[in-house]
Amino acid sequence: MEQTLTISVAIVTRNRADWLRDTLDSITRQSRQPDEVVVVDNASTDHTREVVLSFADRLNVRYVHESQRGIPYARNTAVRSATGDIVAFIDDDCVASEDWLKYIEIPFLRDPRVGAVGGEVDYERVGDGTVEAFYNRNMGRAPGSG
């Protein structure tokens, strides 16, 4: 018998509707689709709600407003709102690779004692390279590790 788990993707956002669009678009291309996507709007004043609702025909997406500003409040709201066996967080300025959810699910399927997993984070060069320099200085891989 094949074991199945449900996955909720949780995204916290505040005033980054255009970046959020790219994040949500990457979720639509997952090889293992999420069972739901919970977007917690942390008191945005831009068009975040409209962006989230524009994905309703492609994702089982739910818009949740959290008026108390701050990432801890918004993440807690996301966890309370999610219904999946697994809650996979992605930031509103990230783009997920197409197998992101597939590889998150595997450890949970293999061992019921698994409580959390993490993964590789890559950056994309933008602007003057400030992000690239920060990444290399603070999060770069050791030589020869990949």
PDB file of C-alpha atoms in Angstrom:
ATOM      1  CA  MET A   1       0.000   0.000   0.000  1.00  0.00           C
ATOM      2  CA  GLU A   2       1.441   3.358  -1.020  1.00  0.00           C
ATOM      3  CA  GLN A   3       1.522   5.946   1.746  1.00  0.00           C
ATOM      4  CA  THR A   4       0.266   9.420   0.929  1.00  0.00           C
ATOM      5  CA  LEU A   5       0.642  12.677   2.765  1.00  0.00           C
ATOM      6  CA  THR A   6      -0.916  16.057   2.125  1.00  0.00           C
ATOM      7  CA  ILE A   7       1.248  19.122   1.648  1.00  0.00           C
ATOM      8  CA  SER A   8       0.347  22.717   2.398  1.00  0.00           C
ATOM      9  CA  VAL A   9       2.626  25.359   0.934  1.00  0.00           C
ATOM     10  CA  ALA A  10       2.764  28.409   3.214  1.00  0.00           C
ATOM     11  CA  ILE A  11       3.864  31.819   1.991  1.00  0.00           C
ATOM     12  CA  VAL A  12       4.112  34.928   4.159  1.00  0.00           C
ATOM     13  CA  THR A  13       4.111  38.203   2.268  1.00  0.00           C
ATOM     14  CA  ARG A  14       3.941  41.936   2.788  1.00  0.00           C
ATOM     15  CA  ASN A  15       3.849  44.474  -0.027  1.00  0.00           C
ATOM     16  CA  ARG A  16       5.699  42.288  -2.530  1.00  0.00           C
ATOM     17  CA  ALA A  17       2.812  41.335  -4.815  1.00  0.00           C
ATOM     18  CA  ASP A  18       4.911  41.279  -7.985  1.00  0.00           C
ATOM     19  CA  TRP A  19       7.542  38.997  -6.453  1.00  0.00           C
ATOM     20  CA  LEU A  20       4.799  36.838  -4.964  1.00  0.00           C
ATOM     21  CA  ARG A  21       3.423  36.306  -8.476  1.00  0.00           C
ATOM     22  CA  ASP A  22       6.726  34.649  -9.486  1.00  0.00           C
ATOM     23  CA  THR A  23       6.687  32.471  -6.355  1.00  0.00           C
ATOM     24  CA  LEU A  24       3.124  31.307  -6.983  1.00  0.00           C
ATOM     25  CA  ASP A  25       3.894  30.700 -10.641  1.00  0.00           C
ATOM     26  CA  SER A  26       6.755  28.387  -9.611  1.00  0.00           C
ATOM     27  CA  ILE A  27       4.347  26.453  -7.374  1.00  0.00           C
ATOM     28  CA  THR A  28       2.066  25.799 -10.368  1.00  0.00           C
ATOM     29  CA  ARG A  29       4.959  24.005 -12.083  1.00  0.00           C
ATOM     30  CA  GLN A  30       5.717  21.529  -9.280  1.00  0.00           C
ATOM     31  CA  SER A  31       6.103  17.878 -10.306  1.00  0.00           C
ATOM     32  CA  ARG A  32       4.324  17.039  -7.038  1.00  0.00           C
ATOM     33  CA  GLN A  33       1.496  19.541  -6.746  1.00  0.00           C
ATOM     34  CA  PRO A  34       0.589  20.906  -3.311  1.00  0.00           C
ATOM     35  CA  ASP A  35      -2.753  20.005  -1.811  1.00  0.00           C
ATOM     36  CA  GLU A  36      -3.217  23.629  -0.812  1.00  0.00           C
ATOM     37  CA  VAL A  37      -1.356  26.926  -0.827  1.00  0.00           C
ATOM     38  CA  VAL A  38      -1.892  29.297   2.092  1.00  0.00           C
ATOM     39  CA  VAL A  39      -0.768  32.864   1.482  1.00  0.00           C
ATOM     40  CA  VAL A  40      -0.673  34.995   4.607  1.00  0.00           C
ATOM     41  CA  ASP A  41      -0.827  38.671   3.748  1.00  0.00           C
ATOM     42  CA  ASN A  42       0.896  40.482   6.595  1.00  0.00           C
ATOM     43  CA  ALA A  43      -0.981  43.811   6.330  1.00  0.00           C
ATOM     44  CA  SER A  44      -0.034  44.678   2.745  1.00  0.00           C
ATOM     45  CA  THR A  45      -1.136  47.916   1.150  1.00  0.00           C
ATOM     46  CA  ASP A  46      -0.447  46.819  -2.443  1.00  0.00           C
ATOM     47  CA  HIS A  47      -2.365  44.440  -4.753  1.00  0.00           C
ATOM     48  CA  THR A  48      -1.334  41.236  -2.941  1.00  0.00           C
ATOM     49  CA  ARG A  49      -4.901  39.931  -2.566  1.00  0.00           C
ATOM     50  CA  GLU A  50      -5.582  40.281  -6.288  1.00  0.00           C
ATOM     51  CA  VAL A  51      -2.368  38.448  -7.168  1.00  0.00           C
ATOM     52  CA  VAL A  52      -3.234  35.556  -4.855  1.00  0.00           C
ATOM     53  CA  LEU A  53      -6.787  35.267  -6.164  1.00  0.00           C
ATOM     54  CA  SER A  54      -5.542  35.321  -9.773  1.00  0.00           C
ATOM     55  CA  PHE A  55      -4.059  31.851  -9.131  1.00  0.00           C
ATOM     56  CA  ALA A  56      -7.350  30.306  -7.971  1.00  0.00           C
ATOM     57  CA  ASP A  57      -7.841  28.564 -11.325  1.00  0.00           C
ATOM     58  CA  ARG A  58      -4.402  26.889 -11.125  1.00  0.00           C
ATOM     59  CA  LEU A  59      -3.869  26.231  -7.407  1.00  0.00           C
ATOM     60  CA  ASN A  60      -5.982  25.389  -4.406  1.00  0.00           C
ATOM     61  CA  VAL A  61      -4.964  28.719  -2.924  1.00  0.00           C
ATOM     62  CA  ARG A  62      -6.281  30.462   0.147  1.00  0.00           C
ATOM     63  CA  TYR A  63      -5.719  34.121   1.002  1.00  0.00           C
ATOM     64  CA  VAL A  64      -5.448  34.847   4.742  1.00  0.00           C
ATOM     65  CA  HIS A  65      -5.036  38.370   6.105  1.00  0.00           C
ATOM     66  CA  GLU A  66      -2.940  38.877   9.257  1.00  0.00           C
ATOM     67  CA  SER A  67      -3.167  42.451  10.519  1.00  0.00           C
ATOM     68  CA  GLN A  68      -0.527  42.060  13.250  1.00  0.00           C
ATOM     69  CA  ARG A  69       2.672  42.913  11.414  1.00  0.00           C
ATOM     70  CA  GLY A  70       5.700  40.699  11.880  1.00  0.00           C
ATOM     71  CA  ILE A  71       6.981  37.442  10.456  1.00  0.00           C
ATOM     72  CA  PRO A  72       6.376  35.417  13.658  1.00  0.00           C
ATOM     73  CA  TYR A  73       2.686  36.413  13.709  1.00  0.00           C
ATOM     74  CA  ALA A  74       2.279  35.664  10.029  1.00  0.00           C
ATOM     75  CA  ARG A  75       4.063  32.301  10.188  1.00  0.00           C
ATOM     76  CA  ASN A  76       1.962  31.237  13.158  1.00  0.00           C
ATOM     77  CA  THR A  77      -1.164  32.230  11.240  1.00  0.00           C
ATOM     78  CA  ALA A  78       0.051  30.143   8.302  1.00  0.00           C
ATOM     79  CA  VAL A  79       0.582  27.066  10.481  1.00  0.00           C
ATOM     80  CA  ARG A  80      -2.847  27.495  12.108  1.00  0.00           C
ATOM     81  CA  SER A  81      -4.476  27.896   8.683  1.00  0.00           C
ATOM     82  CA  ALA A  82      -2.738  24.990   6.943  1.00  0.00           C
ATOM     83  CA  THR A  83      -4.494  21.627   6.799  1.00  0.00           C
ATOM     84  CA  GLY A  84      -1.714  19.489   5.312  1.00  0.00           C
ATOM     85  CA  ASP A  85       0.298  16.772   7.001  1.00  0.00           C
ATOM     86  CA  ILE A  86       3.384  18.720   5.896  1.00  0.00           C
ATOM     87  CA  VAL A  87       3.719  22.513   5.871  1.00  0.00           C
ATOM     88  CA  ALA A  88       6.334  23.666   3.371  1.00  0.00           C
ATOM     89  CA  PHE A  89       7.352  27.303   3.779  1.00  0.00           C
ATOM     90  CA  ILE A  90       8.682  29.339   0.892  1.00  0.00           C
ATOM     91  CA  ASP A  91       9.471  33.050   0.996  1.00  0.00           C
ATOM     92  CA  ASP A  92       7.652  35.503  -1.255  1.00  0.00           C
ATOM     93  CA  ASP A  93      10.857  36.404  -3.072  1.00  0.00           C
ATOM     94  CA  CYS A  94      11.820  32.826  -3.951  1.00  0.00           C
ATOM     95  CA  VAL A  95      11.202  30.618  -6.949  1.00  0.00           C
ATOM     96  CA  ALA A  96      10.910  26.888  -6.282  1.00  0.00           C
ATOM     97  CA  SER A  97      12.592  24.344  -8.534  1.00  0.00           C
ATOM     98  CA  GLU A  98      10.075  21.981 -10.130  1.00  0.00           C
ATOM     99  CA  ASP A  99      10.895  19.066  -7.806  1.00  0.00           C
ATOM    100  CA  TRP A 100      10.953  21.123  -4.595  1.00  0.00           C
ATOM    101  CA  LEU A 101       7.833  19.561  -3.038  1.00  0.00           C
ATOM    102  CA  LYS A 102       8.661  16.082  -4.280  1.00  0.00           C
ATOM    103  CA  TYR A 103      11.969  16.145  -2.431  1.00  0.00           C
ATOM    104  CA  ILE A 104      10.425  17.653   0.699  1.00  0.00           C
ATOM    105  CA  GLU A 105       7.904  14.812   0.876  1.00  0.00           C
ATOM    106  CA  ILE A 106      10.347  11.897   0.465  1.00  0.00           C
ATOM    107  CA  PRO A 107      11.938  11.955   3.964  1.00  0.00           C
ATOM    108  CA  PHE A 108       8.506  12.093   5.605  1.00  0.00           C
ATOM    109  CA  LEU A 109       7.366   9.075   3.593  1.00  0.00           C
ATOM    110  CA  ARG A 110      10.503   7.104   4.454  1.00  0.00           C
ATOM    111  CA  ASP A 111      10.532   7.712   8.198  1.00  0.00           C
ATOM    112  CA  PRO A 112       7.535   8.762  10.318  1.00  0.00           C
ATOM    113  CA  ARG A 113       9.927  10.200  12.940  1.00  0.00           C
ATOM    114  CA  VAL A 114      11.016  12.994  10.584  1.00  0.00           C
ATOM    115  CA  GLY A 115       9.787  16.318  11.923  1.00  0.00           C
ATOM    116  CA  ALA A 116      11.420  18.855   9.611  1.00  0.00           C
ATOM    117  CA  VAL A 117      13.528  19.022   6.468  1.00  0.00           C
ATOM    118  CA  GLY A 118      15.478  21.736   4.698  1.00  0.00           C
ATOM    119  CA  GLY A 119      16.974  22.087   1.297  1.00  0.00           C
ATOM    120  CA  GLU A 120      19.483  23.844  -0.864  1.00  0.00           C
ATOM    121  CA  VAL A 121      19.021  27.535  -1.527  1.00  0.00           C
ATOM    122  CA  ASP A 122      20.511  29.173  -4.578  1.00  0.00           C
ATOM    123  CA  TYR A 123      20.503  32.811  -5.532  1.00  0.00           C
ATOM    124  CA  GLU A 124      19.943  34.607  -8.784  1.00  0.00           C
ATOM    125  CA  ARG A 125      22.216  37.475  -9.741  1.00  0.00           C
ATOM    126  CA  VAL A 126      20.285  40.714  -9.830  1.00  0.00           C
ATOM    127  CA  GLY A 127      21.301  44.343 -10.108  1.00  0.00           C
ATOM    128  CA  ASP A 128      24.836  45.213  -9.111  1.00  0.00           C
ATOM    129  CA  GLY A 129      25.672  41.835  -7.586  1.00  0.00           C
ATOM    130  CA  THR A 130      25.069  42.848  -3.965  1.00  0.00           C
ATOM    131  CA  VAL A 131      22.965  39.727  -3.353  1.00  0.00           C
ATOM    132  CA  GLU A 132      25.636  37.543  -4.939  1.00  0.00           C
ATOM    133  CA  ALA A 133      28.358  39.070  -2.755  1.00  0.00           C
ATOM    134  CA  PHE A 134      26.252  38.598   0.385  1.00  0.00           C
ATOM    135  CA  TYR A 135      25.511  34.984  -0.535  1.00  0.00           C
ATOM    136  CA  ASN A 136      29.153  34.152  -1.222  1.00  0.00           C
ATOM    137  CA  ARG A 137      30.285  35.828   1.994  1.00  0.00           C
ATOM    138  CA  ASN A 138      27.630  34.345   4.299  1.00  0.00           C
ATOM    139  CA  MET A 139      26.132  31.233   2.733  1.00  0.00           C
ATOM    140  CA  GLY A 140      28.536  30.051   0.087  1.00  0.00           C
ATOM    141  CA  ARG A 141      29.421  26.405  -0.211  1.00  0.00           C
ATOM    142  CA  ALA A 142      32.818  25.098   0.735  1.00  0.00           C
ATOM    143  CA  PRO A 143      35.091  24.556  -2.280  1.00  0.00           C
ATOM    144  CA  GLY A 144      34.418  21.236  -3.967  1.00  0.00           C
ATOM    145  CA  SER A 145      31.081  20.633  -2.200  1.00  0.00           C
ATOM    146  CA  GLY A 146      28.881  21.167  -5.229  1.00  0.00           C
TER     147      GLY A 146
END
